[in-house]
Amino acid sequence: MPELSHGRRMLVLAICCMSLLIVSLDNTVLNVALPSLQRELDASTSGLQWTIDAYTLVLASLLMLAGSTADRIGRRRVFMSGLVVFTLGSLLCSLAPDLNWLVVFRMVQAVGGSMLNPVAMSIITNTFTDPRERARAIGVWGAVVGLSMAAGPLVGGLLVDSVGWRSIFWVNLPVGLAALLLTWRFVPESRAPRARRPDPVGQVLVIALFGSLTYAIIEAPHGSWRSTAPFAALALISLLALLRYEPRRPEPLIDLRFFRSAPFSGATVIAVSAFAALGGFLFLSTLYLQNVRGLSAMEAGLWMLPMAVPTFLCAPLSGRLVGSRGPRLPLLVAGGAMTVSGLLFALFEAETSNATLLLGYVLFGVGFGFVNAPITNTAVSGMPLSQAGVASAVASTSRQLGQTLGVAVLGAALAAGVSGSSYASYADTFVSASRPGWWVLAACGAVVLTLGVVTTGVWARGTAERAARRLEGERLSRRAGVDA
């Protein structure tokens, strides 16, 4: 990629953030619309889970393929293709006649979404080569997530209450088209110095692993052991096959050598934990506010602001701290705040008091606001630029996999607790039924806190440097062999 002026770099960042905005906004807006979907489409708890997880599951399955494909054929080309498919999928979602078709069209959306965020992050990584400037750019990227969280519940609540749930997908259409035109005009094409070969076997194994694991978790409360055990077994077999097959390939879909870097491995697990907490938090909160407290979608959106605003405000601060002091402090703040938030709900039933509910939302927003920038920076900063697309795709996959598992696990715990309850007793059983989910959320925060200490010290940085040198050395050796 040619060296760009400061103004042009800022424009590229803004365009990439537009793609993040529509993808993130889509998820937060949809969460506010879940009770409306439940009523109008007669959806069960598992049906609501699939409405969210069909998207995040496909996204998680295809992100690494999209990242490596973008490195191979051109990041701008793949990014523009993603904008087209995502915008078309949004239009189809707004026309879905029933829940099954909505789930299918959400999967179409996800195919396009898989070409957006990881590729956009790769474009940003290659545009901002200075580490400090890159950290600030990633902080802006994280702030857009906060902006989507702040705007999503309000926009979603307003649209659902005034027009209906179908209108929430219309928001993506003008933003997607504008981003497409601006990308075509202003974003330069870039590729990795050497193209990576496709890995179809690895891709099939990833899809089998993620899909079967999610299905087993979501359907466990509703089916018998015999109906879900085969899917759990398929997930285990797929994982073992992936671990055995991928190291044998010279250019695997998932380069397991990345995980020799303690910061990269830590960032991956932290991403899964933090976004599992986010997915479960949004899922439980929106159902509680509307189905238990009886709030409208707009009122529920207003109640989500104490979580969304701190996320928006803390994300750029986290980016600046990562750039000036490293990732440890933001991760400690994130892990501590998320853990305390989960404990408030698990131990003290924070839902039953406005004051504790508000405090729990604020603490979670602070924690999530601080966690995103160190995840992204750590995942890509220790890797060679030639591997930027794959490295950022692994980080993005971890986020989406975490959100998928969060909705699946916490939703399954809720479904098991409220199964058999009549609508009248639903409100009485919801708080106790959701308590195991809040314990899971607190555990996710504890994982972030622990790994924030373990994977950011001198020893961890040493493993990252050795992994990067080895990766680059092996790449140069293969290239020398090809040239000879």
Short mmCIF file of N, CA and C in Angstrom, two decimals, residues 35-174:
data_model
loop_
_atom_site.label_atom_id
_atom_site.label_comp_id
_atom_site.label_asym_id
_atom_site.label_seq_id
_atom_site.Cartn_x
_atom_site.Cartn_y
_atom_site.Cartn_z
N PRO A 35 -37.93 -8.81 21.93
CA PRO A 35 -39.29 -9.06 22.43
C PRO A 35 -40.37 -8.84 21.38
N SER A 36 -40.17 -7.84 20.49
CA SER A 36 -41.14 -7.61 19.42
C SER A 36 -41.15 -8.79 18.45
N LEU A 37 -39.98 -9.31 18.12
CA LEU A 37 -39.89 -10.50 17.28
C LEU A 37 -40.57 -11.68 17.95
N GLN A 38 -40.36 -11.81 19.26
CA GLN A 38 -40.94 -12.92 20.01
C GLN A 38 -42.46 -12.91 19.91
N ARG A 39 -43.06 -11.72 19.99
CA ARG A 39 -44.52 -11.61 19.92
C ARG A 39 -45.04 -11.79 18.50
N GLU A 40 -44.45 -11.08 17.56
CA GLU A 40 -45.00 -11.07 16.20
C GLU A 40 -44.73 -12.36 15.43
N LEU A 41 -43.59 -13.00 15.70
CA LEU A 41 -43.24 -14.22 14.97
C LEU A 41 -43.40 -15.46 15.83
N ASP A 42 -43.96 -15.30 17.04
CA ASP A 42 -44.20 -16.42 17.95
C ASP A 42 -42.92 -17.23 18.17
N ALA A 43 -41.85 -16.53 18.53
CA ALA A 43 -40.54 -17.16 18.67
C ALA A 43 -40.32 -17.61 20.10
N SER A 44 -39.71 -18.78 20.25
CA SER A 44 -39.31 -19.28 21.56
C SER A 44 -37.97 -18.65 21.95
N THR A 45 -37.48 -18.96 23.16
CA THR A 45 -36.17 -18.46 23.58
C THR A 45 -35.08 -18.96 22.64
N SER A 46 -35.16 -20.22 22.24
CA SER A 46 -34.14 -20.76 21.32
C SER A 46 -34.26 -20.09 19.95
N GLY A 47 -35.48 -19.76 19.54
CA GLY A 47 -35.65 -19.04 18.27
C GLY A 47 -34.99 -17.69 18.30
N LEU A 48 -35.11 -16.98 19.43
CA LEU A 48 -34.44 -15.70 19.57
C LEU A 48 -32.92 -15.87 19.57
N GLN A 49 -32.45 -16.93 20.23
CA GLN A 49 -31.01 -17.20 20.22
C GLN A 49 -30.49 -17.40 18.80
N TRP A 50 -31.25 -18.17 17.99
CA TRP A 50 -30.81 -18.43 16.62
C TRP A 50 -30.86 -17.16 15.76
N THR A 51 -31.77 -16.24 16.06
CA THR A 51 -31.82 -14.99 15.31
C THR A 51 -30.51 -14.23 15.44
N ILE A 52 -29.91 -14.29 16.62
CA ILE A 52 -28.62 -13.63 16.84
C ILE A 52 -27.48 -14.54 16.42
N ASP A 53 -27.52 -15.81 16.86
CA ASP A 53 -26.37 -16.69 16.67
C ASP A 53 -26.21 -17.18 15.24
N ALA A 54 -27.28 -17.20 14.44
CA ALA A 54 -27.12 -17.55 13.02
C ALA A 54 -26.17 -16.58 12.35
N TYR A 55 -26.27 -15.31 12.75
CA TYR A 55 -25.39 -14.28 12.19
C TYR A 55 -23.97 -14.44 12.72
N THR A 56 -23.82 -14.46 14.05
CA THR A 56 -22.47 -14.49 14.62
C THR A 56 -21.76 -15.81 14.32
N LEU A 57 -22.52 -16.90 14.19
CA LEU A 57 -21.93 -18.20 13.89
C LEU A 57 -21.32 -18.22 12.49
N VAL A 58 -22.09 -17.77 11.50
CA VAL A 58 -21.56 -17.71 10.13
C VAL A 58 -20.39 -16.73 10.06
N LEU A 59 -20.52 -15.62 10.75
CA LEU A 59 -19.46 -14.63 10.78
C LEU A 59 -18.17 -15.23 11.34
N ALA A 60 -18.28 -15.90 12.48
CA ALA A 60 -17.10 -16.51 13.09
C ALA A 60 -16.48 -17.58 12.19
N SER A 61 -17.32 -18.31 11.48
CA SER A 61 -16.83 -19.40 10.64
C SER A 61 -16.08 -18.90 9.41
N LEU A 62 -16.43 -17.72 8.90
CA LEU A 62 -15.89 -17.26 7.63
C LEU A 62 -14.86 -16.14 7.76
N LEU A 63 -14.66 -15.61 8.97
CA LEU A 63 -13.78 -14.45 9.11
C LEU A 63 -12.35 -14.76 8.70
N MET A 64 -11.83 -15.90 9.10
CA MET A 64 -10.45 -16.22 8.76
C MET A 64 -10.29 -16.44 7.26
N LEU A 65 -11.28 -17.06 6.63
CA LEU A 65 -11.26 -17.22 5.18
C LEU A 65 -11.27 -15.86 4.51
N ALA A 66 -12.10 -14.95 5.01
CA ALA A 66 -12.17 -13.61 4.42
C ALA A 66 -10.85 -12.87 4.59
N GLY A 67 -10.22 -12.99 5.76
CA GLY A 67 -8.95 -12.31 5.97
C GLY A 67 -7.85 -12.81 5.05
N SER A 68 -7.73 -14.13 4.91
CA SER A 68 -6.69 -14.67 4.04
C SER A 68 -7.00 -14.40 2.57
N THR A 69 -8.29 -14.43 2.20
CA THR A 69 -8.67 -14.12 0.82
C THR A 69 -8.37 -12.68 0.49
N ALA A 70 -8.63 -11.77 1.44
CA ALA A 70 -8.33 -10.36 1.21
C ALA A 70 -6.84 -10.13 1.05
N ASP A 71 -6.02 -10.81 1.84
CA ASP A 71 -4.57 -10.70 1.69
C ASP A 71 -4.12 -11.20 0.32
N ARG A 72 -4.88 -12.18 -0.22
CA ARG A 72 -4.47 -12.80 -1.47
C ARG A 72 -4.94 -12.03 -2.70
N ILE A 73 -6.23 -11.65 -2.77
CA ILE A 73 -6.77 -11.06 -4.01
C ILE A 73 -6.97 -9.55 -3.91
N GLY A 74 -6.82 -8.99 -2.71
CA GLY A 74 -6.97 -7.54 -2.58
C GLY A 74 -7.97 -7.18 -1.50
N ARG A 75 -7.52 -6.35 -0.56
CA ARG A 75 -8.38 -6.02 0.58
C ARG A 75 -9.54 -5.13 0.18
N ARG A 76 -9.29 -4.16 -0.68
CA ARG A 76 -10.37 -3.28 -1.09
C ARG A 76 -11.44 -4.05 -1.86
N ARG A 77 -11.04 -4.95 -2.71
CA ARG A 77 -11.99 -5.73 -3.50
C ARG A 77 -12.90 -6.56 -2.61
N VAL A 78 -12.31 -7.25 -1.63
CA VAL A 78 -13.11 -8.07 -0.71
C VAL A 78 -13.99 -7.19 0.16
N PHE A 79 -13.46 -6.06 0.61
CA PHE A 79 -14.23 -5.13 1.45
C PHE A 79 -15.46 -4.61 0.71
N MET A 80 -15.30 -4.25 -0.55
CA MET A 80 -16.43 -3.76 -1.33
C MET A 80 -17.46 -4.87 -1.57
N SER A 81 -16.99 -6.08 -1.81
CA SER A 81 -17.91 -7.22 -1.98
C SER A 81 -18.73 -7.44 -0.71
N GLY A 82 -18.06 -7.31 0.43
CA GLY A 82 -18.75 -7.48 1.70
C GLY A 82 -19.84 -6.44 1.91
N LEU A 83 -19.56 -5.20 1.53
CA LEU A 83 -20.56 -4.13 1.66
C LEU A 83 -21.79 -4.43 0.80
N VAL A 84 -21.57 -4.95 -0.40
CA VAL A 84 -22.69 -5.27 -1.29
C VAL A 84 -23.55 -6.39 -0.68
N VAL A 85 -22.91 -7.48 -0.23
CA VAL A 85 -23.66 -8.62 0.29
C VAL A 85 -24.36 -8.26 1.60
N PHE A 86 -23.67 -7.53 2.47
CA PHE A 86 -24.28 -7.16 3.75
C PHE A 86 -25.50 -6.25 3.55
N THR A 87 -25.39 -5.31 2.64
CA THR A 87 -26.51 -4.40 2.38
C THR A 87 -27.69 -5.16 1.78
N LEU A 88 -27.41 -6.08 0.85
CA LEU A 88 -28.47 -6.91 0.27
C LEU A 88 -29.10 -7.79 1.33
N GLY A 89 -28.28 -8.39 2.21
CA GLY A 89 -28.82 -9.22 3.28
C GLY A 89 -29.71 -8.44 4.22
N SER A 90 -29.35 -7.18 4.49
CA SER A 90 -30.18 -6.33 5.35
C SER A 90 -31.54 -6.09 4.72
N LEU A 91 -31.56 -5.84 3.40
CA LEU A 91 -32.82 -5.65 2.70
C LEU A 91 -33.69 -6.89 2.79
N LEU A 92 -33.08 -8.07 2.60
CA LEU A 92 -33.83 -9.33 2.67
C LEU A 92 -34.38 -9.57 4.08
N CYS A 93 -33.60 -9.24 5.11
CA CYS A 93 -34.08 -9.40 6.49
C CYS A 93 -35.33 -8.58 6.74
N SER A 94 -35.37 -7.38 6.18
CA SER A 94 -36.54 -6.52 6.38
C SER A 94 -37.78 -7.07 5.69
N LEU A 95 -37.60 -8.01 4.76
CA LEU A 95 -38.72 -8.59 4.02
C LEU A 95 -39.06 -10.00 4.48
N ALA A 96 -38.38 -10.52 5.51
CA ALA A 96 -38.56 -11.91 5.94
C ALA A 96 -40.01 -12.19 6.35
N PRO A 97 -40.65 -13.23 5.80
CA PRO A 97 -42.05 -13.51 6.13
C PRO A 97 -42.24 -14.24 7.45
N ASP A 98 -41.20 -14.94 7.95
CA ASP A 98 -41.32 -15.65 9.22
C ASP A 98 -39.94 -15.79 9.85
N LEU A 99 -39.89 -16.44 11.03
CA LEU A 99 -38.63 -16.53 11.77
C LEU A 99 -37.59 -17.35 11.01
N ASN A 100 -38.02 -18.43 10.37
CA ASN A 100 -37.06 -19.27 9.66
C ASN A 100 -36.36 -18.50 8.54
N TRP A 101 -37.13 -17.73 7.77
CA TRP A 101 -36.53 -16.94 6.70
C TRP A 101 -35.66 -15.82 7.26
N LEU A 102 -36.04 -15.27 8.39
CA LEU A 102 -35.21 -14.24 9.01
C LEU A 102 -33.85 -14.81 9.39
N VAL A 103 -33.85 -16.01 9.94
CA VAL A 103 -32.58 -16.65 10.29
C VAL A 103 -31.73 -16.88 9.04
N VAL A 104 -32.36 -17.34 7.95
CA VAL A 104 -31.63 -17.56 6.70
C VAL A 104 -31.03 -16.26 6.18
N PHE A 105 -31.83 -15.19 6.18
CA PHE A 105 -31.34 -13.91 5.66
C PHE A 105 -30.29 -13.29 6.57
N ARG A 106 -30.37 -13.59 7.88
CA ARG A 106 -29.31 -13.16 8.78
C ARG A 106 -27.99 -13.84 8.42
N MET A 107 -28.07 -15.06 7.93
CA MET A 107 -26.86 -15.76 7.50
C MET A 107 -26.28 -15.13 6.24
N VAL A 108 -27.17 -14.65 5.35
CA VAL A 108 -26.69 -13.92 4.17
C VAL A 108 -25.97 -12.64 4.60
N GLN A 109 -26.56 -11.93 5.55
CA GLN A 109 -25.91 -10.75 6.11
C GLN A 109 -24.51 -11.09 6.62
N ALA A 110 -24.42 -12.21 7.31
CA ALA A 110 -23.15 -12.59 7.93
C ALA A 110 -22.08 -12.90 6.90
N VAL A 111 -22.46 -13.47 5.76
CA VAL A 111 -21.48 -13.71 4.70
C VAL A 111 -20.84 -12.39 4.28
N GLY A 112 -21.67 -11.35 4.13
CA GLY A 112 -21.11 -10.04 3.82
C GLY A 112 -20.33 -9.45 4.98
N GLY A 113 -20.87 -9.61 6.20
CA GLY A 113 -20.18 -9.07 7.37
C GLY A 113 -18.81 -9.68 7.58
N SER A 114 -18.63 -10.95 7.19
CA SER A 114 -17.32 -11.59 7.36
C SER A 114 -16.25 -10.92 6.52
N MET A 115 -16.64 -10.20 5.47
CA MET A 115 -15.68 -9.52 4.60
C MET A 115 -15.43 -8.08 5.03
N LEU A 116 -16.06 -7.63 6.12
CA LEU A 116 -15.97 -6.23 6.49
C LEU A 116 -14.99 -5.97 7.62
N ASN A 117 -15.32 -6.32 8.85
CA ASN A 117 -14.50 -5.89 9.98
C ASN A 117 -13.07 -6.39 9.97
N PRO A 118 -12.81 -7.70 9.72
CA PRO A 118 -11.41 -8.13 9.72
C PRO A 118 -10.61 -7.51 8.58
N VAL A 119 -11.27 -7.34 7.43
CA VAL A 119 -10.57 -6.74 6.28
C VAL A 119 -10.34 -5.25 6.55
N ALA A 120 -11.34 -4.59 7.14
CA ALA A 120 -11.17 -3.18 7.49
C ALA A 120 -10.02 -3.01 8.49
N MET A 121 -9.92 -3.90 9.48
CA MET A 121 -8.83 -3.82 10.45
C MET A 121 -7.49 -4.06 9.77
N SER A 122 -7.45 -4.96 8.80
CA SER A 122 -6.22 -5.18 8.05
C SER A 122 -5.83 -3.95 7.25
N ILE A 123 -6.83 -3.27 6.65
CA ILE A 123 -6.56 -2.03 5.93
C ILE A 123 -6.00 -0.98 6.88
N ILE A 124 -6.60 -0.86 8.07
CA ILE A 124 -6.12 0.11 9.06
C ILE A 124 -4.70 -0.22 9.49
N THR A 125 -4.42 -1.50 9.74
CA THR A 125 -3.09 -1.92 10.18
C THR A 125 -2.03 -1.57 9.15
N ASN A 126 -2.35 -1.74 7.88
CA ASN A 126 -1.39 -1.44 6.82
C ASN A 126 -1.36 0.05 6.48
N THR A 127 -2.40 0.80 6.85
CA THR A 127 -2.41 2.24 6.61
C THR A 127 -1.65 2.98 7.70
N PHE A 128 -1.85 2.57 8.95
CA PHE A 128 -1.19 3.22 10.10
C PHE A 128 -0.04 2.33 10.55
N THR A 129 1.14 2.60 10.04
CA THR A 129 2.31 1.75 10.33
C THR A 129 3.02 2.16 11.61
N ASP A 130 2.87 3.42 12.05
CA ASP A 130 3.47 3.85 13.30
C ASP A 130 2.69 3.24 14.47
N PRO A 131 3.38 2.56 15.42
CA PRO A 131 2.66 1.87 16.50
C PRO A 131 1.75 2.79 17.32
N ARG A 132 2.23 3.99 17.66
CA ARG A 132 1.41 4.90 18.46
C ARG A 132 0.20 5.39 17.67
N GLU A 133 0.42 5.73 16.40
CA GLU A 133 -0.69 6.20 15.57
C GLU A 133 -1.69 5.08 15.34
N ARG A 134 -1.17 3.85 15.20
CA ARG A 134 -2.06 2.70 15.02
C ARG A 134 -2.90 2.47 16.27
N ALA A 135 -2.27 2.60 17.45
CA ALA A 135 -3.02 2.40 18.70
C ALA A 135 -4.13 3.43 18.83
N ARG A 136 -3.85 4.69 18.43
CA ARG A 136 -4.90 5.71 18.50
C ARG A 136 -6.01 5.42 17.50
N ALA A 137 -5.62 4.95 16.31
CA ALA A 137 -6.64 4.60 15.30
C ALA A 137 -7.52 3.46 15.80
N ILE A 138 -6.91 2.47 16.48
CA ILE A 138 -7.67 1.35 17.01
C ILE A 138 -8.58 1.83 18.15
N GLY A 139 -8.11 2.87 18.90
CA GLY A 139 -8.97 3.45 19.92
C GLY A 139 -10.21 4.09 19.32
N VAL A 140 -10.04 4.77 18.18
CA VAL A 140 -11.19 5.33 17.47
C VAL A 140 -12.12 4.21 17.00
N TRP A 141 -11.53 3.15 16.49
CA TRP A 141 -12.29 1.97 16.07
C TRP A 141 -13.14 1.43 17.22
N GLY A 142 -12.52 1.34 18.42
CA GLY A 142 -13.25 0.88 19.58
C GLY A 142 -14.36 1.85 19.98
N ALA A 143 -14.10 3.16 19.79
CA ALA A 143 -15.12 4.15 20.15
C ALA A 143 -16.35 4.01 19.26
N VAL A 144 -16.16 3.56 18.03
CA VAL A 144 -17.30 3.35 17.14
C VAL A 144 -18.19 2.24 17.68
N VAL A 145 -17.57 1.21 18.28
CA VAL A 145 -18.37 0.17 18.93
C VAL A 145 -19.22 0.78 20.03
N GLY A 146 -18.59 1.67 20.82
CA GLY A 146 -19.35 2.35 21.87
C GLY A 146 -20.45 3.22 21.30
N LEU A 147 -20.16 3.91 20.19
CA LEU A 147 -21.18 4.73 19.54
C LEU A 147 -22.36 3.89 19.09
N SER A 148 -22.07 2.73 18.52
CA SER A 148 -23.16 1.85 18.07
C SER A 148 -23.98 1.37 19.25
N MET A 149 -23.32 1.13 20.39
CA MET A 149 -24.05 0.70 21.57
C MET A 149 -24.93 1.82 22.12
N ALA A 150 -24.41 3.05 22.05
CA ALA A 150 -25.19 4.18 22.54
C ALA A 150 -26.35 4.48 21.61
N ALA A 151 -26.09 4.45 20.31
CA ALA A 151 -27.13 4.81 19.34
C ALA A 151 -28.07 3.64 19.07
N GLY A 152 -27.55 2.41 19.11
CA GLY A 152 -28.35 1.25 18.74
C GLY A 152 -29.63 1.08 19.53
N PRO A 153 -29.57 1.05 20.86
CA PRO A 153 -30.81 0.88 21.62
C PRO A 153 -31.81 2.01 21.39
N LEU A 154 -31.31 3.26 21.25
CA LEU A 154 -32.24 4.38 21.03
C LEU A 154 -32.84 4.33 19.64
N VAL A 155 -31.98 4.11 18.64
CA VAL A 155 -32.48 4.02 17.26
C VAL A 155 -33.41 2.82 17.12
N GLY A 156 -32.99 1.68 17.69
CA GLY A 156 -33.83 0.49 17.61
C GLY A 156 -35.15 0.66 18.32
N GLY A 157 -35.10 1.24 19.53
CA GLY A 157 -36.34 1.44 20.27
C GLY A 157 -37.30 2.37 19.56
N LEU A 158 -36.76 3.46 19.01
CA LEU A 158 -37.59 4.41 18.28
C LEU A 158 -38.22 3.76 17.05
N LEU A 159 -37.42 3.00 16.30
CA LEU A 159 -37.93 2.37 15.08
C LEU A 159 -38.95 1.27 15.40
N VAL A 160 -38.64 0.45 16.40
CA VAL A 160 -39.55 -0.64 16.74
C VAL A 160 -40.89 -0.10 17.23
N ASP A 161 -40.84 0.92 18.08
CA ASP A 161 -42.09 1.47 18.63
C ASP A 161 -42.91 2.24 17.59
N SER A 162 -42.23 2.88 16.63
CA SER A 162 -42.95 3.74 15.69
C SER A 162 -43.27 3.06 14.37
N VAL A 163 -42.36 2.22 13.86
CA VAL A 163 -42.53 1.62 12.53
C VAL A 163 -42.68 0.11 12.61
N GLY A 164 -41.89 -0.53 13.47
CA GLY A 164 -41.90 -1.99 13.54
C GLY A 164 -40.49 -2.54 13.43
N TRP A 165 -40.34 -3.82 13.79
CA TRP A 165 -39.00 -4.39 13.84
C TRP A 165 -38.32 -4.47 12.48
N ARG A 166 -39.09 -4.55 11.40
CA ARG A 166 -38.47 -4.66 10.08
C ARG A 166 -37.63 -3.43 9.73
N SER A 167 -38.01 -2.28 10.28
CA SER A 167 -37.30 -1.04 9.94
C SER A 167 -35.90 -0.99 10.49
N ILE A 168 -35.56 -1.86 11.47
CA ILE A 168 -34.22 -1.80 12.03
C ILE A 168 -33.16 -2.18 11.00
N PHE A 169 -33.55 -2.94 9.99
CA PHE A 169 -32.60 -3.34 8.96
C PHE A 169 -32.44 -2.27 7.87
N TRP A 170 -33.38 -1.33 7.82
CA TRP A 170 -33.28 -0.28 6.81
C TRP A 170 -32.12 0.67 7.09
N VAL A 171 -31.72 0.78 8.36
CA VAL A 171 -30.63 1.70 8.73
C VAL A 171 -29.35 1.35 7.98
N ASN A 172 -29.14 0.06 7.71
CA ASN A 172 -27.90 -0.37 7.07
C ASN A 172 -27.81 0.05 5.61
N LEU A 173 -28.95 0.29 4.96
CA LEU A 173 -28.95 0.49 3.51
C LEU A 173 -28.21 1.77 3.09
N PRO A 174 -28.56 2.96 3.61
CA PRO A 174 -27.84 4.16 3.16
C PRO A 174 -26.39 4.18 3.60
#
